[in-house]
Coordinates of C-alpha atoms in Angstrom, one line a residue:
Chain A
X197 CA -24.1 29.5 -174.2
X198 CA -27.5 30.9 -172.9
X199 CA -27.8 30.9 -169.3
X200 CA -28.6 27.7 -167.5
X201 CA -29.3 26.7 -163.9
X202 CA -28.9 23.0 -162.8
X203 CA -32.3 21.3 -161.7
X204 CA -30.5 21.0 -158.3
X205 CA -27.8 22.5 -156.5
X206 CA -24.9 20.1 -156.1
X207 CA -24.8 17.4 -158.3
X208 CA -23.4 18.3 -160.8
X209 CA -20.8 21.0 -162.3
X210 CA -21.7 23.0 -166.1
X211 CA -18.9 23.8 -167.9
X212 CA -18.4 27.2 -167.9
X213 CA -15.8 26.5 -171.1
X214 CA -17.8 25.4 -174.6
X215 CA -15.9 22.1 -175.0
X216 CA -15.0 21.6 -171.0
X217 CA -17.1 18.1 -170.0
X218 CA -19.1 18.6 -167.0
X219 CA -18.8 16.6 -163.9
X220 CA -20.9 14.9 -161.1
X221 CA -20.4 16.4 -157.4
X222 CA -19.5 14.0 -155.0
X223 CA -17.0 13.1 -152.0
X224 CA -13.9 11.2 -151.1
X225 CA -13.2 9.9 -147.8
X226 CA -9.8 11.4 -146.5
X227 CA -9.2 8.3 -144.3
X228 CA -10.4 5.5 -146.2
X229 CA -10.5 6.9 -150.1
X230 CA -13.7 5.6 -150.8
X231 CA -15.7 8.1 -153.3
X232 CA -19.1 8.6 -153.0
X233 CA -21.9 10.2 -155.3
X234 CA -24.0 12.1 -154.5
X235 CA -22.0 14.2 -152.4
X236 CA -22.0 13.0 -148.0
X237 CA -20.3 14.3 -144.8
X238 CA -19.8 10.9 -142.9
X239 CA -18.2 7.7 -145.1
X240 CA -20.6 5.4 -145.9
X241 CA -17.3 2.8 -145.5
X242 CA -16.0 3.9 -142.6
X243 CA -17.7 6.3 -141.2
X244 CA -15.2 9.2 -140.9
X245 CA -16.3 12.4 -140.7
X246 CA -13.3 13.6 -142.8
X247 CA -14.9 13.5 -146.4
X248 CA -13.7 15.8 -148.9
X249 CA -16.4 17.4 -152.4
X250 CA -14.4 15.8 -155.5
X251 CA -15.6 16.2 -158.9
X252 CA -16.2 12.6 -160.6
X253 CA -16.3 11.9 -163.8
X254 CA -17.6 12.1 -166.5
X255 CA -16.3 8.7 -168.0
X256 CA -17.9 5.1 -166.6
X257 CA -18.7 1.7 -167.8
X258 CA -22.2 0.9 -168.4
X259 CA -23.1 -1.8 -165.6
X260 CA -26.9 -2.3 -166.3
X261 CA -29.8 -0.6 -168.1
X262 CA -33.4 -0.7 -169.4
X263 CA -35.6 1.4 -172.2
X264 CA -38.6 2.5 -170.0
X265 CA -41.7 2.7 -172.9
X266 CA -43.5 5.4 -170.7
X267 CA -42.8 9.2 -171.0
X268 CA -39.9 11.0 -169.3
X269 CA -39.3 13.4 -167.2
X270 CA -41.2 16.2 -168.4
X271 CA -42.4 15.3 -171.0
X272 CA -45.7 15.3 -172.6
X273 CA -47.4 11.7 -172.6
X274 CA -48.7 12.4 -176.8
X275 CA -45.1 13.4 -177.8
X276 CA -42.6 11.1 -176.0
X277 CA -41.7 7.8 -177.2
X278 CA -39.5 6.6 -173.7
X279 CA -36.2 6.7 -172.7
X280 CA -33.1 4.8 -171.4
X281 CA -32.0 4.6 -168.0
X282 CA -29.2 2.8 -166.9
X283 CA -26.3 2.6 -163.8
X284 CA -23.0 3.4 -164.5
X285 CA -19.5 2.5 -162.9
X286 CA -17.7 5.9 -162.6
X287 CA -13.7 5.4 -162.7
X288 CA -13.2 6.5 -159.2
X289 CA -15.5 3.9 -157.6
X290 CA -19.2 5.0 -157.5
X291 CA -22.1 3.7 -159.1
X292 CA -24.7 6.1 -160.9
X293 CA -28.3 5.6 -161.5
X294 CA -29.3 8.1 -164.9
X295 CA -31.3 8.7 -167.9
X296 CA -29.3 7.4 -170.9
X297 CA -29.2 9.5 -174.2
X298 CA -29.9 7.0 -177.2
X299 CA -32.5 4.8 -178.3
X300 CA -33.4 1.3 -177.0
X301 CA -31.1 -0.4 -179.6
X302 CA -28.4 1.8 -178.4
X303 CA -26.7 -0.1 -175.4
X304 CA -25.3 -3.0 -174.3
X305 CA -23.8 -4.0 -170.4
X306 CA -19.8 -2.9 -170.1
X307 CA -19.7 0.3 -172.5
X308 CA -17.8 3.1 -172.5
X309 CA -20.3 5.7 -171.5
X310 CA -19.7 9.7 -170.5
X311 CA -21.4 12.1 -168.9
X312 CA -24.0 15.1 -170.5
X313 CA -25.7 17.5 -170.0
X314 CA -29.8 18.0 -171.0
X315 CA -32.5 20.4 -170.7
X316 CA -35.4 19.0 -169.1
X317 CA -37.3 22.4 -168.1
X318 CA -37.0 25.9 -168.4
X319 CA -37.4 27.9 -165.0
X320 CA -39.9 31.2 -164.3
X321 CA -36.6 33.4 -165.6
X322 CA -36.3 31.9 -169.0
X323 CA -33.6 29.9 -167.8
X324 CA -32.4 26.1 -169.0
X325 CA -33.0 23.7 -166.2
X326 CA -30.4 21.4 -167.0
X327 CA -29.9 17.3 -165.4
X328 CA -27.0 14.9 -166.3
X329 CA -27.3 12.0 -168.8
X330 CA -24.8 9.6 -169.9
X331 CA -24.1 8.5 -173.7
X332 CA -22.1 5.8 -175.3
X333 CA -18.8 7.2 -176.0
X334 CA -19.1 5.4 -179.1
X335 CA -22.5 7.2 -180.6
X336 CA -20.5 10.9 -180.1
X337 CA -21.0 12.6 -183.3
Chain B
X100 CA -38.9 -12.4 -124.9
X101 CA -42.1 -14.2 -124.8
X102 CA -43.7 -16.6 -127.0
X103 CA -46.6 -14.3 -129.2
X104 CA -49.2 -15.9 -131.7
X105 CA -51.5 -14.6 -133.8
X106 CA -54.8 -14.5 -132.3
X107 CA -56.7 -13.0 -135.3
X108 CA -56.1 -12.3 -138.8
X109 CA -58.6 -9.9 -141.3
X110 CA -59.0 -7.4 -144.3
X111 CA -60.9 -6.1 -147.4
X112 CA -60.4 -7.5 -150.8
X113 CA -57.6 -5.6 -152.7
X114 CA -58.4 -3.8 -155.5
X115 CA -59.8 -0.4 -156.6
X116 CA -62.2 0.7 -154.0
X117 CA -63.3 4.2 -155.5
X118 CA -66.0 5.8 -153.3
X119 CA -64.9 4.2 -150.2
X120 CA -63.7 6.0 -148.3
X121 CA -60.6 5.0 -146.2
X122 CA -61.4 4.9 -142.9
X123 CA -64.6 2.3 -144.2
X124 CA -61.5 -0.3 -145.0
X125 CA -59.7 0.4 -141.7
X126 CA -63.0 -0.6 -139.9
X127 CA -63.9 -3.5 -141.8
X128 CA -60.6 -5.0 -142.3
X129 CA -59.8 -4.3 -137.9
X130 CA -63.7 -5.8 -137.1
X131 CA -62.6 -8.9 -139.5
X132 CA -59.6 -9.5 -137.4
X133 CA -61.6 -8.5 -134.2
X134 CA -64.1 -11.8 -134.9
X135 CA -61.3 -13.4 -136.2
X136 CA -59.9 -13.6 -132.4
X137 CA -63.0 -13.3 -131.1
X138 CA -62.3 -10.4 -128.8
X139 CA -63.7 -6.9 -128.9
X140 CA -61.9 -3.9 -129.4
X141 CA -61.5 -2.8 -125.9
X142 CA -59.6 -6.0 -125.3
X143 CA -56.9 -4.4 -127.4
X144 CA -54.3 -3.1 -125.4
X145 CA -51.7 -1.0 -128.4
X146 CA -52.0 -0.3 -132.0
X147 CA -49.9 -0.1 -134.6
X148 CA -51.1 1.8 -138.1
X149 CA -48.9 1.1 -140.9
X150 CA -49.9 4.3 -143.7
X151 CA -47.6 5.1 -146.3
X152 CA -49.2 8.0 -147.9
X153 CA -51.1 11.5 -146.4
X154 CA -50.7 14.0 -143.7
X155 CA -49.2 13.4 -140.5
X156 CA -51.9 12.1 -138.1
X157 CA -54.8 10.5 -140.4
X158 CA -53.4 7.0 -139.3
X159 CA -54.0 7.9 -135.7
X160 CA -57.6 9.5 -136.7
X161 CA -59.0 6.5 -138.4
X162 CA -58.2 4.1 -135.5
X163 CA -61.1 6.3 -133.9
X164 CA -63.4 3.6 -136.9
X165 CA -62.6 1.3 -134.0
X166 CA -62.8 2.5 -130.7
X167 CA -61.8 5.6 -128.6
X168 CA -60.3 3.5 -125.4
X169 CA -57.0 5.5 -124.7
X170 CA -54.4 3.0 -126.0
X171 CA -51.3 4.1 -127.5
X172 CA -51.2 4.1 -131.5
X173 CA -48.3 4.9 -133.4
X174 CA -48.1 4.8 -136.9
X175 CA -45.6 3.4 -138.8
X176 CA -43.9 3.8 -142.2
X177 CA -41.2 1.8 -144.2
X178 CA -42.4 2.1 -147.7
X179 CA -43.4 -1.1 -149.3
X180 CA -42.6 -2.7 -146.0
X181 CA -44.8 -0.7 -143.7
X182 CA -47.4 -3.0 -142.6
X183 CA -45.1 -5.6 -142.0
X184 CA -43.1 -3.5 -139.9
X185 CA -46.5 -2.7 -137.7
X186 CA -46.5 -6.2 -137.4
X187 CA -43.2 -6.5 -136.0
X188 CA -43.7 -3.8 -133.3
X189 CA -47.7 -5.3 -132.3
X190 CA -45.4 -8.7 -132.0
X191 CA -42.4 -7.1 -130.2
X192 CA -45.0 -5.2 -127.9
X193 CA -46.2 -8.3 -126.6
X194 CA -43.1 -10.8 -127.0
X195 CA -41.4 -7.9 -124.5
X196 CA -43.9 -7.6 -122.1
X197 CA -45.1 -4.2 -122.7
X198 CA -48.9 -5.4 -123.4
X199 CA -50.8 -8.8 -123.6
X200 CA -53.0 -7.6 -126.8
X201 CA -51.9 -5.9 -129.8
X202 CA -53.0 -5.0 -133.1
X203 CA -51.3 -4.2 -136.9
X204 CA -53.0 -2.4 -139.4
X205 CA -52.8 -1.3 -142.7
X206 CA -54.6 0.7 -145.1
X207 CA -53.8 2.5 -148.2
X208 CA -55.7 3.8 -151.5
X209 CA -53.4 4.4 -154.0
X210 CA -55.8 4.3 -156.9
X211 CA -56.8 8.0 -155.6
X212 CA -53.6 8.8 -156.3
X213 CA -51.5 9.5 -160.1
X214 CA -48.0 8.3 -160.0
X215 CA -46.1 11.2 -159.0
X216 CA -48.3 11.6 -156.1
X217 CA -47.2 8.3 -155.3
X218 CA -43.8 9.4 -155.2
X219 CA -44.4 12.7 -153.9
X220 CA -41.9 14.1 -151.5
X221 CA -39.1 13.0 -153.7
X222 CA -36.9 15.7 -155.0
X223 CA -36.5 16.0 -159.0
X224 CA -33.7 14.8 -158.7
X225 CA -34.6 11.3 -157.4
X226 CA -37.7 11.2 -159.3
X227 CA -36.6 11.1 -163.2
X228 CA -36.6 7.5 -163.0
X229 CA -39.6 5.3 -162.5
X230 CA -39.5 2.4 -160.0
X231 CA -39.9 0.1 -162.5
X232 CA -36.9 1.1 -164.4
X233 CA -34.9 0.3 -161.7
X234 CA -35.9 -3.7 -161.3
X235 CA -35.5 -4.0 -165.0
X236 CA -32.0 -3.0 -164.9
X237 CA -31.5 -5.5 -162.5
X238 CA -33.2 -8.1 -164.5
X239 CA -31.1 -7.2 -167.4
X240 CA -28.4 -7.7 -164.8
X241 CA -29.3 -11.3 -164.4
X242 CA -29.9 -11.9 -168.0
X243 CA -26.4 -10.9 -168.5
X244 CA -25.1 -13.0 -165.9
X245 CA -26.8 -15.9 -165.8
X246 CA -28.4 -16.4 -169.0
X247 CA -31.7 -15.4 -167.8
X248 CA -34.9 -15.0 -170.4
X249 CA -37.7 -13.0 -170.7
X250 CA -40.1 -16.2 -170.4
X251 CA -38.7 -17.3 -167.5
X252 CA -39.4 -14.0 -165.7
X253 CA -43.2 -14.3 -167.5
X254 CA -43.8 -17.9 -165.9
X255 CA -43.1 -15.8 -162.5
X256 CA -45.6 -13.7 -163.4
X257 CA -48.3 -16.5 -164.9
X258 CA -47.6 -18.6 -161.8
X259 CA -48.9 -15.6 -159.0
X260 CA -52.0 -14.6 -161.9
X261 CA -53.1 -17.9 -161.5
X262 CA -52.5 -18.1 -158.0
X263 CA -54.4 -15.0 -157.8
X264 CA -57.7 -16.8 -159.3
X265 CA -57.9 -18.7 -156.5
X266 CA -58.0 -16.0 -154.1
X267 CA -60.6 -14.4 -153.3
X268 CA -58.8 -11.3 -151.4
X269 CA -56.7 -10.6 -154.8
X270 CA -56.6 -7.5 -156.9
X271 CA -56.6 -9.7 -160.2
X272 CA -58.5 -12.8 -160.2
X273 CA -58.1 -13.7 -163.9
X274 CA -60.8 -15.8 -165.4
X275 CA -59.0 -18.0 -167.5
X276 CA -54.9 -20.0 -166.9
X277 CA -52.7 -17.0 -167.7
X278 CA -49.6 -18.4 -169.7
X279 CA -46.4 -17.2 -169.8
X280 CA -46.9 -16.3 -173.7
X281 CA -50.1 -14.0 -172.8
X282 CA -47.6 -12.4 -169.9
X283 CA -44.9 -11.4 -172.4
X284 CA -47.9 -10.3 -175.0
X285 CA -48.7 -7.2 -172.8
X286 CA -47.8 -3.9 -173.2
X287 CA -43.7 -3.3 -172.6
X288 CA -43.0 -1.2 -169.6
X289 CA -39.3 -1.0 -168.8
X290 CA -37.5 -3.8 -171.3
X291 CA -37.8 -6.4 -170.4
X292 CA -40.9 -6.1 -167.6
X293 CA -44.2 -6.3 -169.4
X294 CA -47.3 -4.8 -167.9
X295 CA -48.5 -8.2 -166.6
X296 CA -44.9 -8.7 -165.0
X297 CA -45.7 -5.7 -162.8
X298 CA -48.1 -5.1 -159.8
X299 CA -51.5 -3.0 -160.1
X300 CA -51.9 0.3 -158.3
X301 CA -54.0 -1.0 -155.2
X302 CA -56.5 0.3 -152.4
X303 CA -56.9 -2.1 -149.4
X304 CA -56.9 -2.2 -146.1
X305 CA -55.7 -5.6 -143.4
X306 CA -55.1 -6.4 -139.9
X307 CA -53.7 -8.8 -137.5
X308 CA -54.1 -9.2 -133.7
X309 CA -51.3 -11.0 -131.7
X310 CA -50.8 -12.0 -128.0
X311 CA -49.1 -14.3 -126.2
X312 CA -49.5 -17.9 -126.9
X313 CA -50.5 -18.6 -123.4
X314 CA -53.6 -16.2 -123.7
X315 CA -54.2 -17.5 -127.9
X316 CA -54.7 -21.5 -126.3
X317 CA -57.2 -20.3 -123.7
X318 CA -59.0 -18.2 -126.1
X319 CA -59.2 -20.5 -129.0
X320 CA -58.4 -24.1 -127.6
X321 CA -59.8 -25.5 -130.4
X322 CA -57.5 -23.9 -133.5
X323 CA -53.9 -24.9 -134.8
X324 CA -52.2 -22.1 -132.8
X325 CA -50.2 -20.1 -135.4
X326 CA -47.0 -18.7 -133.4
X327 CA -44.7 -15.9 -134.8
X328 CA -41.1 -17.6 -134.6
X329 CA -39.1 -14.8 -135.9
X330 CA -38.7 -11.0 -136.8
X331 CA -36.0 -9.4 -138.5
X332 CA -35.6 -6.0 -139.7
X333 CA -32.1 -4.7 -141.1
X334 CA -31.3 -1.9 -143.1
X335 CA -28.5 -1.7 -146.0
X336 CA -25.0 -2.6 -145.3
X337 CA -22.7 -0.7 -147.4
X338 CA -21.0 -2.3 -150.2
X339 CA -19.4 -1.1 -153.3
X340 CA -21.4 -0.5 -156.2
X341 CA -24.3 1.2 -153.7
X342 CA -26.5 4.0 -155.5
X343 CA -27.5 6.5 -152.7
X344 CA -29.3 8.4 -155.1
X345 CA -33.0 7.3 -156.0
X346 CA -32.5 3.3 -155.9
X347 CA -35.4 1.2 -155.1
X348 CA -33.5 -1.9 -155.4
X349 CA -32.0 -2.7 -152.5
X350 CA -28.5 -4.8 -152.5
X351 CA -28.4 -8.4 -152.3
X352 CA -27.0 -8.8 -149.2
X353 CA -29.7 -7.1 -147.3
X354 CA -32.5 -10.0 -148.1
X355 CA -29.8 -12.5 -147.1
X356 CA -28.4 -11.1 -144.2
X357 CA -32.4 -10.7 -142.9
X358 CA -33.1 -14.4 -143.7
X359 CA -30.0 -15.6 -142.4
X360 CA -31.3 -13.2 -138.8
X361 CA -34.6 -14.9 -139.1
X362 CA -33.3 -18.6 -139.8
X363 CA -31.1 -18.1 -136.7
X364 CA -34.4 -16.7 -134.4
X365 CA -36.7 -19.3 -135.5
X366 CA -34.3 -22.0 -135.2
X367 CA -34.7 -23.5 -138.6
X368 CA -33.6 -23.5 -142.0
X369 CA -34.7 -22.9 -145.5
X370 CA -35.3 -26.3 -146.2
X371 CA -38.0 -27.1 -143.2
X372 CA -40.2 -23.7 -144.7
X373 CA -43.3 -25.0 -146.7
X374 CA -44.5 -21.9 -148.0
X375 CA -43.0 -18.3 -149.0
X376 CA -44.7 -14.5 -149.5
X377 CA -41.9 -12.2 -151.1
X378 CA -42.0 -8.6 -152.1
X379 CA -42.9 -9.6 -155.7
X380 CA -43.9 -6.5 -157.5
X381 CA -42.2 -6.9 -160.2
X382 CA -41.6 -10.7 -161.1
X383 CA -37.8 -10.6 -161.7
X384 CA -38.0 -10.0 -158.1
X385 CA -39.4 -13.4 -156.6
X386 CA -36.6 -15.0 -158.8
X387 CA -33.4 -13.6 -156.9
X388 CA -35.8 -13.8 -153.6
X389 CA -35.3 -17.9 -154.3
X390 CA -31.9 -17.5 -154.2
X391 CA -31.4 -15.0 -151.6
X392 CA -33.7 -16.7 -149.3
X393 CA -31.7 -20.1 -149.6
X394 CA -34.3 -21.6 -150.8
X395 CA -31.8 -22.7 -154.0
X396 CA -28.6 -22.6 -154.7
X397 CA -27.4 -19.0 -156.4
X398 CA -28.2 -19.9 -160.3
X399 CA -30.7 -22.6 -159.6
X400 CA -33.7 -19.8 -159.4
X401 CA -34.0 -20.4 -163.8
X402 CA -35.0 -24.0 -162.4
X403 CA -36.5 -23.7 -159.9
X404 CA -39.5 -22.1 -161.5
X405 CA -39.6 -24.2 -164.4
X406 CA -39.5 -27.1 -162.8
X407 CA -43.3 -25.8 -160.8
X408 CA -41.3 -26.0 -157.4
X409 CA -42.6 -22.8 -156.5
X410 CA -46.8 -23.2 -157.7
X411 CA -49.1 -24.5 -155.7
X412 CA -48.3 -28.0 -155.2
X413 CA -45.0 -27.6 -155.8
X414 CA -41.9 -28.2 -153.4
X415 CA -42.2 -24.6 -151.7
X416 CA -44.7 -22.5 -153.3
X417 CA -44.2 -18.9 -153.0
X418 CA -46.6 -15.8 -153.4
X419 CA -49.7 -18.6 -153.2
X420 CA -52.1 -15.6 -152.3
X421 CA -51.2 -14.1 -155.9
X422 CA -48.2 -11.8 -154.5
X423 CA -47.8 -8.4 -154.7
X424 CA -48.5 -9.0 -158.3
X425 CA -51.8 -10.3 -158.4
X426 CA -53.4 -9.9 -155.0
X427 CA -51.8 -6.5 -154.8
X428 CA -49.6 -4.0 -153.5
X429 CA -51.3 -1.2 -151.7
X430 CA -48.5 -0.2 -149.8
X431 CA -49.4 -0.1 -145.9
X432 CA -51.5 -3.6 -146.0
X433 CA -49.6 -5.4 -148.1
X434 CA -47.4 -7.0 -145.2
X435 CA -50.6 -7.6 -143.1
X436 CA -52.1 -9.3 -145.9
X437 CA -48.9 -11.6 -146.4
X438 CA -49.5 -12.7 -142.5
X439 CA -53.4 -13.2 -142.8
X440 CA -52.5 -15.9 -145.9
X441 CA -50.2 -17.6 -143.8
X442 CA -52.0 -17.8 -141.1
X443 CA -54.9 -19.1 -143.3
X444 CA -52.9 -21.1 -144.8
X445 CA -50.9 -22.8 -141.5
X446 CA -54.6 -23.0 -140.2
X447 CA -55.0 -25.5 -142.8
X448 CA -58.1 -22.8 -143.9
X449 CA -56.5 -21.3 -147.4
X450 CA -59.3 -23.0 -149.5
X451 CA -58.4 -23.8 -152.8
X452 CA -54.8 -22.3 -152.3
X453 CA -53.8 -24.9 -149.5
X454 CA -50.6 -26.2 -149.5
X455 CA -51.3 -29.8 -147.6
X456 CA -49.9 -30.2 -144.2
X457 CA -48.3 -26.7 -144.2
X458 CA -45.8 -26.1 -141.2
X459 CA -43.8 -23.4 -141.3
X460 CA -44.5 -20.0 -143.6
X461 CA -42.3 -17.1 -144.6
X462 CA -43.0 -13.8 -145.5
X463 CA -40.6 -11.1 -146.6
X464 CA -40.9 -7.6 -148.0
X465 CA -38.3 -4.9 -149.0
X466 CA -39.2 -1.2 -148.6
X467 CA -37.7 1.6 -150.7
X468 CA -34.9 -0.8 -151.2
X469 CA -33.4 0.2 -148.1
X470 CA -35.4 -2.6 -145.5
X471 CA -35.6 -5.8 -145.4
X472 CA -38.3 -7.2 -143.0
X473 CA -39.0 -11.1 -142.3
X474 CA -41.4 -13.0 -140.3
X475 CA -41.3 -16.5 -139.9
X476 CA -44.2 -18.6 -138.5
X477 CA -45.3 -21.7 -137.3
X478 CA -48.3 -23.9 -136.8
X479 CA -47.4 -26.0 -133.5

């Protein structure tokens, strides 16, 4: 695997084993047990300090979604032909706001859906600039 | 606490104003209020600036269009929220005391801007997602829920084009009865929002001037005296299922638990308001807004807006300026311009848009998804 560099700093974890899944970043509350993503240092539930990083993921259920007919991220306006977002119940809790891998006919509210990794850029060091996207479990080839 | 009214009420017509520059909309939309009240600018005693985009300071620098007489300006920011939240601090300058005179304003010109500028200051990471996309998944929500359709978000849409026509502040005046067929024609944005189900990228600039009622009778004895009955601000409330990162949709509760704040202020309920300004930029919005607002029952909204109770001449009509999605969305005005059609239209002065023997007005705007500010007021 070529060498790749997250589009930002913890979010998310890249497998540093080929068939490992990669994980969100995020926290759980050591009073409460609330988890959180992105990660945070006070608990949004009950406001302890005591919060712990947790790595969540990478399966969810799909809670809502849309196919946005404009150009992603990065992409050039001839070329692209839209994407999918969507929000995503993780198992532990939290809910997810991503790009979707698939096409518009592709999703439907309550699926299985995982967690992936894309390149969206490549940085000054010829590095992939990678960002999470979730896929139906069902599509995986 | 005491009693404040609005003493004066102005602005420019929404649209695209290219070659104008900024500072021209802050002056004629704050002289407009000025001979609205019919006071001068030195009779102005604080200021409140409500600029979402640009530098730190240029809200402060433009008041200068005005007037250099010493008073305290602060500019204010809360997203798509922002000028009513200069509102709220002109109204809770003088309901506390602190002055007899104060003024809101807002200006923005987004059109000089591209869409990422718009969102500028957002990390990558926050920014992969347009706005849009985010108020479509949470019409597809509804859909799923409660059965929702696609034309029943359009007639939204048609109703505030149309309202729009009639006024002559609005962004889009359209020159013919837009239909909910035409709305659902346009271009697809973000399934299932369509262009026309989405508000334009605005320039515009609007002001209001309260005091206390005591001081808005001797000045205009002659005028319905419009009187601000309640302001509520509240940020989110965690619940489960919150998205921290990059959501512009802001939970439920937060429009509900405002309301409910102002309701309680202005010591009446949703059924004594006659007419209702919401944060409509995207139409899916105004039909949760019903809801949320008690305005209907949850799951009545579908009805409610086929049945007309929300047009003009209708049971409650909502967005009757054209909304955010016809008479625009510039950002900082946009919750000044909400007060000056209330005003106008509890003045009994809102032209072809008046909704006879209007009362009692709401306005209410989210910003960033994370505020929820409402004003109620009242003609006494």
């Amino acid at each position: 695997m070529p060498e790749s560099v997250p589009l930002e700093e913890g979010y998310f974890v890249i497998p540093t084993e080929p068939d490992a899944p990669p994980h969100l970043l995020g926290s759980r509350c050591r009073a409460c047990g609330e988890h959180f993503y992105p990660r945070r240092a006070t608990c949004a539930r009950c406001l302890s300090y005591d919060t712990e990083e947790v790595q969540l993921g990478p399966r969810g259920t799909l809670y809502t979604w849309t196919y946005l007919h404009v150009p992603g991220f990065g992409e050039h306006r001839a070329t692209s032909t839209g994407y999918a977002a969507g929000q995503i119940d993780l198992a532990e809790g939290p809910r997810v706001q991503a790009v979707l891998e698939g096409g518009a006919g592709d999703f439907a509210i309550g699926m299985a859906m995982e967690l992936t990794l894309a390149q969206v850029a490549t940085d000054k060091q010829g590095r992939a600039v990678l960002m999470y996207r979730f896929r139906p479990v069902e599509a995986r080839p | 606490m005491r009693d404040v009214a609005v003493l004066g009420v102005g602005m420019v017509p929404f649209g695209v104003h290219k070659g104008v520059p900024i500072t021209t909309l802050v002056r004629n939309a704050g002289r407009d209020a000025l001979a609205d009240a019919g006071i001068g600018f030195g009779e102005v005693q604080a200021a409140y600036v409500g600029h979402m985009q640009s530098p730190p300071m240029k809200a402060v620098v433009w008041m200068k269009e005005l007037g250099l007489t010493g008073i305290p300006v602060t500019r204010v920011e809360n997203a798509s929220a922002t000028g009513s939240v200069a509102f709220r601090e002109a109204y809770r300058a003088v309901a506390a005391g602190w002055c007899d005179v104060a003024m809101a304003v807002g200006a923005e010109k987004f059109s000089d801007l591209s869409g990422a500028q718009i969102q500028s200051g957002q990390r990558d990471i926050e920014a992969t997602i347009l706005p849009v996309g985010f108020f479509a998944m949470w019409a597809q929500r509804r859909m799923h829920e409660r059965g929702t359709t696609a034309a029943q978000i359009a007639r939204v849409a048609a109703k505030n084009w149309n309202h729009g026509a009639r006024n002559p502040m609005s962004h889009r005046r359209p020159d013919h009865v837009v239909t909910a067929d035409e709305v659902l024609a346009s271009r697809m944005i973000s399934e299932p929002l369509t262009a026309m189900m989405c508000c334009p990228v605005s320039d515009g600039a609007a002001c209001a001037i309260v005091t206390t009622t005591e001081i808005a009778r001797r000045l205009q004895p002659e005028r319905p005296l419009v009187t601000v009955r309640a302001s509520a601000l509240r940020s989110e409330t965690y619940t489960a299922g919150h998205t921290f990162l990059g959501a512009v949709v802001g939970p439920a509760r937060m429009t509900a638990d405002t309301a409910r704040e102002a309701y309680e202020q202005a010591g009446v309920g949703p059924e004594d308001v006659d007419l209702v300004q919401v944060h409509d930029a995207f139409a899916i919005e105004e039909l949760e807004y019903y809801e949320l607002l008690g305005l209907c029952r949850p799951g009545e909204a579908e009805s409610m807006i086929e049945s007309g109770a929300t047009a003009l001449g209708g049971r409650v009509p909502f967005s009757t300026d054209g909304g955010l999605l016809a008479r625009g969305h510039p950002g900082g005005p946009t919750g000044l311009a909400q007060i000056w059609e209330t005003v106008h239209q509890l003045r009994g002065t809102a032209g072809p848009r008046q909704v006879a023997g209007a009362r009692t007005g709401l306005c209410h705007l989210v910003g960033g998804g994370s505020v929820c500010c409402i004003h109620i007021l009242q003609a006494s």
